[in-house]
Amino acid sequence: MNDTGRASVIGSRIGRLLAVAIVGLSFSLFAAANSQPITVPGGTLSLALDPALSPSQQEKVRRWLQETALVVSKISGQFPIPIAHIEVKVASYGQGPVPWGQITRGTPNGITFYVNPEQSLRQFQQDWTGVHEFSHLLIPFPGSADIWLSEGLASYYQNILRGTQGILTEEQVWQEMHAGFLRGQKDAIQKDRPLRELSGSMWSTGSYKRVYWSGAAYFLLADVRLQKLGSPHSMASVMAGFQACCRMLPQEWNGPEMILRFDQLSESDVFSTLYGEIIDQAVFPDLTEAYTWLGLDLMGGRLEPDSATKFKQRRLKLIYPHRNQ
Ligand SMILES: [Zn+2]
């Protein structure tokens, strides 16, 4: 090897090192760009994205997170908490774009999502997990005994908000919700025990469907009763009020305390009355009142939304509480 040869070897080594450095630098610049916080009205999402995600996958995940956080912000006009820490990991098992999501109740509160990054943006947008988990941030955790309240709120909004977003049509919102209620009813018949008992023992009794969908029925019934009263309040205004007065207070809440506050915020006794009606019943909450008011007719087990204007307006008011109709 002559000097020239050695020089060219050294040169190519330097070239390779430079190339590696440039690639590394651009990668870290990119990684930094993609871990940039996402801002939405009233809140910031700090992000920790799995480095295994490709640049385009990171872009897709960021867009999905932003859209989901935005629609949850629409309930009150502001994201539920000032800062949420969002961690996204590649799922090693499970189907769909987001096989698993979990609230992290640290400081700040946040969410860990396990995703299948190969799935399309459209599939991410249609999935319910994101909007369910983000909706959990609306209220503090009321404790395992009252987990029906927490899961009920998230299950109610996972359908309502996909309607607000235009991901589901108005009719699909009710079909999806009804399908959930049917699963809950079936589970209630099998378990034949009061919601109060099953909420506290949800994990050991496997009563997820009963607990989640009884809670969703509670919030649908509450939203409908406020509407029936001609009240200026709605679930959305109660959530806005709760955010303003209470969400970030350094205190623990149980279900009855939260329900009392919802009554105060809605200037009614809708929430406590409804709680009294369902919590010690071994049967699934009766939805007849809500379905009749909303013009949701059951025909041979299938839900048929009545197209008459008054019914349609009542239903749309739940999906778009801030829109003047
Ligand atoms: Zn949940």
Short mmCIF file of C-alpha atoms and ligand atoms in Angstrom, two decimals:
data_model
loop_
_atom_site.label_atom_id
_atom_site.label_comp_id
_atom_site.label_asym_id
_atom_site.label_seq_id
_atom_site.Cartn_x
_atom_site.Cartn_y
_atom_site.Cartn_z
CA MET A 1 0.00 0.00 0.00
CA ASN A 2 1.56 3.33 -0.99
CA ASP A 3 1.17 6.67 0.70
CA THR A 4 -1.50 7.66 -1.71
CA GLY A 5 -3.30 4.45 -0.99
CA ARG A 6 -3.03 4.98 2.75
CA ALA A 7 -4.16 8.57 2.33
CA SER A 8 -7.19 7.44 0.36
CA VAL A 9 -8.02 4.80 3.02
CA ILE A 10 -7.74 7.51 5.69
CA GLY A 11 -9.76 9.80 3.44
CA SER A 12 -12.50 7.23 2.97
CA ARG A 13 -12.51 6.53 6.74
CA ILE A 14 -12.93 10.23 7.40
CA GLY A 15 -15.64 10.29 4.74
CA ARG A 16 -17.44 7.39 6.40
CA LEU A 17 -17.13 8.99 9.81
CA LEU A 18 -18.48 12.23 8.40
CA ALA A 19 -21.34 10.40 6.74
CA VAL A 20 -22.17 8.59 9.99
CA ALA A 21 -21.98 11.88 11.86
CA ILE A 22 -24.25 13.62 9.35
CA VAL A 23 -26.76 10.75 9.39
CA GLY A 24 -26.62 10.70 13.19
CA LEU A 25 -27.04 14.44 13.40
CA SER A 26 -29.97 14.52 11.00
CA PHE A 27 -31.52 11.55 12.82
CA SER A 28 -31.22 13.27 16.18
CA LEU A 29 -32.52 16.53 14.68
CA PHE A 30 -35.41 14.54 13.29
CA ALA A 31 -35.96 12.71 16.55
CA ALA A 32 -35.91 16.05 18.34
CA ALA A 33 -38.43 17.45 15.85
CA ASN A 34 -40.72 14.51 16.39
CA SER A 35 -40.52 14.58 20.14
CA GLN A 36 -41.48 18.25 20.05
CA PRO A 37 -44.49 18.79 22.31
CA ILE A 38 -47.89 19.08 20.67
CA THR A 39 -49.92 22.08 21.73
CA VAL A 40 -53.71 22.14 21.74
CA PRO A 41 -56.04 24.76 23.25
CA GLY A 42 -55.35 24.86 26.99
CA GLY A 43 -52.79 22.09 27.01
CA THR A 44 -49.51 20.60 25.95
CA LEU A 45 -48.70 17.00 25.18
CA SER A 46 -45.12 16.07 25.99
CA LEU A 47 -44.14 13.12 23.85
CA ALA A 48 -41.94 10.07 24.14
CA LEU A 49 -42.19 8.18 20.87
CA ASP A 50 -40.68 4.73 20.47
CA PRO A 51 -37.41 5.17 18.51
CA ALA A 52 -38.38 2.04 16.55
CA LEU A 53 -40.99 4.14 14.72
CA SER A 54 -39.86 5.28 11.28
CA PRO A 55 -40.01 9.01 10.49
CA SER A 56 -43.26 8.62 8.54
CA GLN A 57 -44.77 6.48 11.30
CA GLN A 58 -43.84 9.15 13.82
CA GLU A 59 -45.56 11.76 11.67
CA LYS A 60 -48.67 9.61 11.46
CA VAL A 61 -48.76 9.00 15.21
CA ARG A 62 -48.24 12.70 15.93
CA ARG A 63 -51.11 13.64 13.68
CA TRP A 64 -53.43 11.07 15.27
CA LEU A 65 -52.50 12.25 18.78
CA GLN A 66 -53.05 15.88 17.85
CA GLU A 67 -56.45 15.25 16.25
CA THR A 68 -57.58 13.16 19.20
CA ALA A 69 -56.40 15.70 21.78
CA LEU A 70 -58.15 18.45 19.79
CA VAL A 71 -61.54 16.77 19.77
CA VAL A 72 -61.35 16.11 23.52
CA SER A 73 -60.53 19.82 23.93
CA LYS A 74 -63.79 20.65 22.13
CA ILE A 75 -65.91 19.39 25.04
CA SER A 76 -65.07 22.40 27.18
CA GLY A 77 -63.01 24.46 24.74
CA GLN A 78 -59.81 23.49 26.55
CA PHE A 79 -57.74 20.35 26.91
CA PRO A 80 -58.65 18.76 30.30
CA ILE A 81 -55.24 19.24 31.94
CA PRO A 82 -52.38 21.69 31.27
CA ILE A 83 -49.74 19.03 30.56
CA ALA A 84 -50.13 15.38 29.62
CA HIS A 85 -47.23 13.05 29.07
CA ILE A 86 -47.88 10.72 26.14
CA GLU A 87 -45.73 7.68 25.59
CA VAL A 88 -46.09 5.64 22.41
CA LYS A 89 -44.60 2.17 22.19
CA VAL A 90 -44.68 -0.37 19.39
CA ALA A 91 -47.08 -3.19 20.34
CA SER A 92 -45.63 -6.67 20.38
CA TYR A 93 -49.05 -8.31 20.23
CA GLY A 94 -52.70 -7.45 19.68
CA GLN A 95 -54.74 -6.36 16.70
CA GLY A 96 -55.84 -3.02 15.31
CA PRO A 97 -53.84 0.19 15.26
CA VAL A 98 -53.91 0.65 19.05
CA PRO A 99 -54.23 -2.71 20.82
CA TRP A 100 -53.69 -1.16 24.22
CA GLY A 101 -53.78 2.20 25.96
CA GLN A 102 -53.40 3.03 29.59
CA ILE A 103 -53.69 6.14 31.70
CA THR A 104 -50.66 6.94 33.82
CA ARG A 105 -51.71 8.76 36.97
CA GLY A 106 -48.34 10.26 37.80
CA THR A 107 -47.33 13.91 37.66
CA PRO A 108 -48.20 14.97 35.07
CA ASN A 109 -51.02 12.58 34.18
CA GLY A 110 -50.53 10.92 30.87
CA ILE A 111 -51.25 8.00 28.60
CA THR A 112 -49.16 5.11 27.32
CA PHE A 113 -50.28 3.78 23.95
CA TYR A 114 -49.13 0.54 22.35
CA VAL A 115 -49.52 0.83 18.59
CA ASN A 116 -49.19 -1.18 15.40
CA PRO A 117 -47.42 1.46 13.32
CA GLU A 118 -48.00 -0.37 10.03
CA GLN A 119 -51.69 0.53 10.14
CA SER A 120 -52.88 3.51 8.12
CA LEU A 121 -53.70 6.97 9.47
CA ARG A 122 -57.35 6.30 8.63
CA GLN A 123 -57.31 3.16 10.77
CA PHE A 124 -55.79 5.11 13.65
CA GLN A 125 -58.46 7.81 13.28
CA GLN A 126 -61.31 5.28 13.27
CA ASP A 127 -60.06 3.38 16.30
CA TRP A 128 -61.78 4.15 19.60
CA THR A 129 -58.84 3.60 21.96
CA GLY A 130 -57.26 7.04 21.55
CA VAL A 131 -60.38 9.02 22.17
CA HIS A 132 -61.33 6.71 25.07
CA GLU A 133 -58.00 7.21 26.83
CA PHE A 134 -57.88 10.96 26.25
CA SER A 135 -61.44 11.23 27.64
CA HIS A 136 -60.20 9.66 30.88
CA LEU A 137 -58.24 12.85 31.47
CA LEU A 138 -61.49 14.80 31.94
CA ILE A 139 -61.81 13.71 35.57
CA PRO A 140 -59.44 12.41 38.26
CA PHE A 141 -59.55 8.69 39.03
CA PRO A 142 -62.41 8.16 41.52
CA GLY A 143 -60.92 4.92 42.92
CA SER A 144 -61.51 1.28 42.05
CA ALA A 145 -64.84 1.09 43.89
CA ASP A 146 -66.21 3.79 41.56
CA ILE A 147 -64.35 2.76 38.43
CA TRP A 148 -67.73 2.58 36.63
CA LEU A 149 -67.76 6.39 36.66
CA SER A 150 -64.34 6.69 35.07
CA GLU A 151 -64.81 3.95 32.47
CA GLY A 152 -68.38 5.06 31.81
CA LEU A 153 -67.32 8.60 30.96
CA ALA A 154 -64.56 7.39 28.63
CA SER A 155 -66.91 4.85 26.98
CA TYR A 156 -69.62 7.47 26.47
CA TYR A 157 -67.22 9.94 24.90
CA GLN A 158 -65.37 7.38 22.76
CA ASN A 159 -68.52 7.25 20.61
CA ILE A 160 -69.83 10.81 21.00
CA LEU A 161 -66.47 12.34 20.11
CA ARG A 162 -65.91 10.20 17.04
CA GLY A 163 -69.25 11.66 15.91
CA THR A 164 -68.03 15.19 16.71
CA GLN A 165 -64.95 14.48 14.62
CA GLY A 166 -67.00 13.16 11.71
CA ILE A 167 -65.27 9.79 11.96
CA LEU A 168 -68.66 8.19 12.69
CA THR A 169 -71.94 9.38 11.21
CA GLU A 170 -74.63 10.42 13.65
CA GLU A 171 -76.38 7.09 13.14
CA GLN A 172 -73.16 5.12 13.64
CA VAL A 173 -72.63 6.86 16.99
CA TRP A 174 -75.90 5.39 18.27
CA GLN A 175 -75.34 2.00 16.67
CA GLU A 176 -71.92 1.71 18.30
CA MET A 177 -73.24 2.89 21.63
CA HIS A 178 -76.20 0.55 21.42
CA ALA A 179 -73.88 -2.38 20.63
CA GLY A 180 -71.93 -1.54 23.78
CA PHE A 181 -75.12 -1.37 25.83
CA LEU A 182 -76.17 -4.80 24.51
CA ARG A 183 -72.83 -6.26 25.60
CA GLY A 184 -73.28 -4.63 29.01
CA GLN A 185 -76.85 -5.95 29.33
CA LYS A 186 -75.77 -9.47 28.49
CA ASP A 187 -73.00 -9.30 31.07
CA ALA A 188 -75.44 -7.87 33.66
CA ILE A 189 -77.80 -10.81 33.14
CA GLN A 190 -74.94 -13.28 33.57
CA LYS A 191 -73.55 -11.62 36.69
CA ASP A 192 -76.91 -10.68 38.28
CA ARG A 193 -75.30 -8.52 40.93
CA PRO A 194 -75.56 -4.81 41.72
CA LEU A 195 -73.33 -2.34 39.91
CA ARG A 196 -71.93 -1.21 43.26
CA GLU A 197 -70.54 -4.71 43.92
CA LEU A 198 -69.35 -5.38 40.40
CA SER A 199 -67.59 -2.02 40.05
CA GLY A 200 -65.45 -2.76 43.10
CA SER A 201 -64.74 -6.28 41.93
CA MET A 202 -64.55 -5.59 38.18
CA TRP A 203 -61.14 -7.21 37.70
CA SER A 204 -61.77 -10.31 39.82
CA THR A 205 -65.25 -10.90 38.37
CA GLY A 206 -64.35 -9.95 34.79
CA SER A 207 -67.31 -7.55 34.71
CA TYR A 208 -65.74 -5.06 32.30
CA LYS A 209 -68.68 -4.87 29.91
CA ARG A 210 -71.24 -4.47 32.66
CA VAL A 211 -69.18 -1.79 34.41
CA TYR A 212 -68.02 0.20 31.36
CA TRP A 213 -71.40 0.27 29.63
CA SER A 214 -73.50 0.87 32.76
CA GLY A 215 -71.33 3.93 33.26
CA ALA A 216 -71.79 5.02 29.65
CA ALA A 217 -75.57 4.56 30.05
CA TYR A 218 -75.41 6.75 33.17
CA PHE A 219 -73.80 9.62 31.25
CA LEU A 220 -76.14 9.29 28.28
CA LEU A 221 -79.14 9.33 30.62
CA ALA A 222 -77.71 12.33 32.49
CA ASP A 223 -77.11 14.28 29.27
CA VAL A 224 -80.65 13.47 28.11
CA ARG A 225 -82.26 14.43 31.44
CA LEU A 226 -80.52 17.82 31.42
CA GLN A 227 -81.84 18.35 27.90
CA LYS A 228 -85.35 17.28 28.91
CA LEU A 229 -85.32 19.76 31.79
CA GLY A 230 -84.62 22.54 29.29
CA SER A 231 -81.48 23.19 31.34
CA PRO A 232 -78.74 25.41 29.93
CA HIS A 233 -76.39 22.69 31.19
CA SER A 234 -75.16 19.55 29.46
CA MET A 235 -72.45 16.97 30.01
CA ALA A 236 -70.15 19.31 28.09
CA SER A 237 -70.88 22.31 30.32
CA VAL A 238 -70.50 20.15 33.44
CA MET A 239 -67.12 18.98 32.18
CA ALA A 240 -66.14 22.59 31.45
CA GLY A 241 -67.25 23.61 34.95
CA PHE A 242 -65.42 20.73 36.54
CA GLN A 243 -62.27 21.65 34.68
CA ALA A 244 -62.53 25.25 35.86
CA CYS A 245 -63.23 24.51 39.53
CA CYS A 246 -61.83 21.15 40.34
CA ARG A 247 -59.83 19.12 37.89
CA MET A 248 -56.40 20.18 39.10
CA LEU A 249 -57.18 20.48 42.82
CA PRO A 250 -54.63 18.52 44.86
CA GLN A 251 -57.25 16.25 46.37
CA GLU A 252 -58.59 12.73 45.93
CA TRP A 253 -62.15 12.21 44.82
CA ASN A 254 -64.51 9.31 45.18
CA GLY A 255 -67.56 8.75 43.00
CA PRO A 256 -70.22 10.24 45.30
CA GLU A 257 -68.13 13.39 45.85
CA MET A 258 -67.73 13.85 42.13
CA ILE A 259 -71.43 13.23 41.53
CA LEU A 260 -72.33 15.85 44.12
CA ARG A 261 -70.11 18.33 42.32
CA PHE A 262 -71.71 17.45 38.97
CA ASP A 263 -75.11 18.22 40.55
CA GLN A 264 -73.83 21.60 41.74
CA LEU A 265 -72.32 22.41 38.37
CA SER A 266 -75.51 21.47 36.54
CA GLU A 267 -77.71 23.27 39.12
CA SER A 268 -79.77 20.10 39.36
CA ASP A 269 -80.00 16.78 41.15
CA VAL A 270 -79.81 14.83 37.90
CA PHE A 271 -76.53 13.08 38.69
CA SER A 272 -77.30 12.03 42.26
CA THR A 273 -80.85 10.92 41.41
CA LEU A 274 -79.63 8.80 38.54
CA TYR A 275 -76.87 7.38 40.72
CA GLY A 276 -79.47 6.34 43.30
CA GLU A 277 -81.50 4.68 40.56
CA ILE A 278 -78.75 2.49 39.13
CA ILE A 279 -76.02 1.78 41.66
CA ASP A 280 -77.78 -0.94 43.70
CA GLN A 281 -79.63 -2.55 40.81
CA ALA A 282 -78.64 -5.99 39.58
CA VAL A 283 -80.08 -5.14 36.16
CA PHE A 284 -78.51 -2.93 33.49
CA PRO A 285 -79.69 0.72 33.55
CA ASP A 286 -82.99 1.17 31.74
CA LEU A 287 -82.41 3.22 28.59
CA THR A 288 -86.05 3.48 27.51
CA GLU A 289 -86.30 7.09 28.69
CA ALA A 290 -83.24 8.16 26.69
CA TYR A 291 -84.17 6.21 23.57
CA THR A 292 -87.73 7.59 23.57
CA TRP A 293 -86.52 11.18 23.97
CA LEU A 294 -83.92 10.78 21.23
CA GLY A 295 -86.22 8.95 18.80
CA LEU A 296 -84.09 5.82 18.81
CA ASP A 297 -86.55 3.07 17.98
CA LEU A 298 -85.77 -0.58 18.46
CA MET A 299 -87.01 -2.61 15.50
CA GLY A 300 -86.35 -6.31 15.77
CA GLY A 301 -83.28 -5.73 17.94
CA ARG A 302 -81.93 -3.08 15.56
CA LEU A 303 -81.74 0.59 16.41
CA GLU A 304 -83.60 2.87 13.98
CA PRO A 305 -83.06 6.61 14.49
CA ASP A 306 -86.30 8.53 13.81
CA SER A 307 -85.56 11.14 11.14
CA ALA A 308 -88.12 13.67 12.42
CA THR A 309 -86.42 17.04 12.97
CA LYS A 310 -87.12 17.30 16.69
CA PHE A 311 -85.49 13.93 17.40
CA LYS A 312 -82.56 14.62 15.12
CA GLN A 313 -81.92 17.97 16.83
CA ARG A 314 -81.94 16.35 20.26
CA ARG A 315 -79.45 13.73 19.13
CA LEU A 316 -77.18 16.21 17.40
CA LYS A 317 -77.13 18.39 20.51
CA LEU A 318 -75.37 15.57 22.34
CA ILE A 319 -72.75 15.21 19.62
CA TYR A 320 -72.30 18.94 18.93
CA PRO A 321 -73.20 20.61 22.25
CA HIS A 322 -71.76 23.96 21.17
CA ARG A 323 -73.36 24.18 17.75
CA ASN A 324 -76.41 26.38 17.33
CA GLN A 325 -79.04 24.38 15.52
ZN ZN B 1 -60.76 3.13 30.11
#
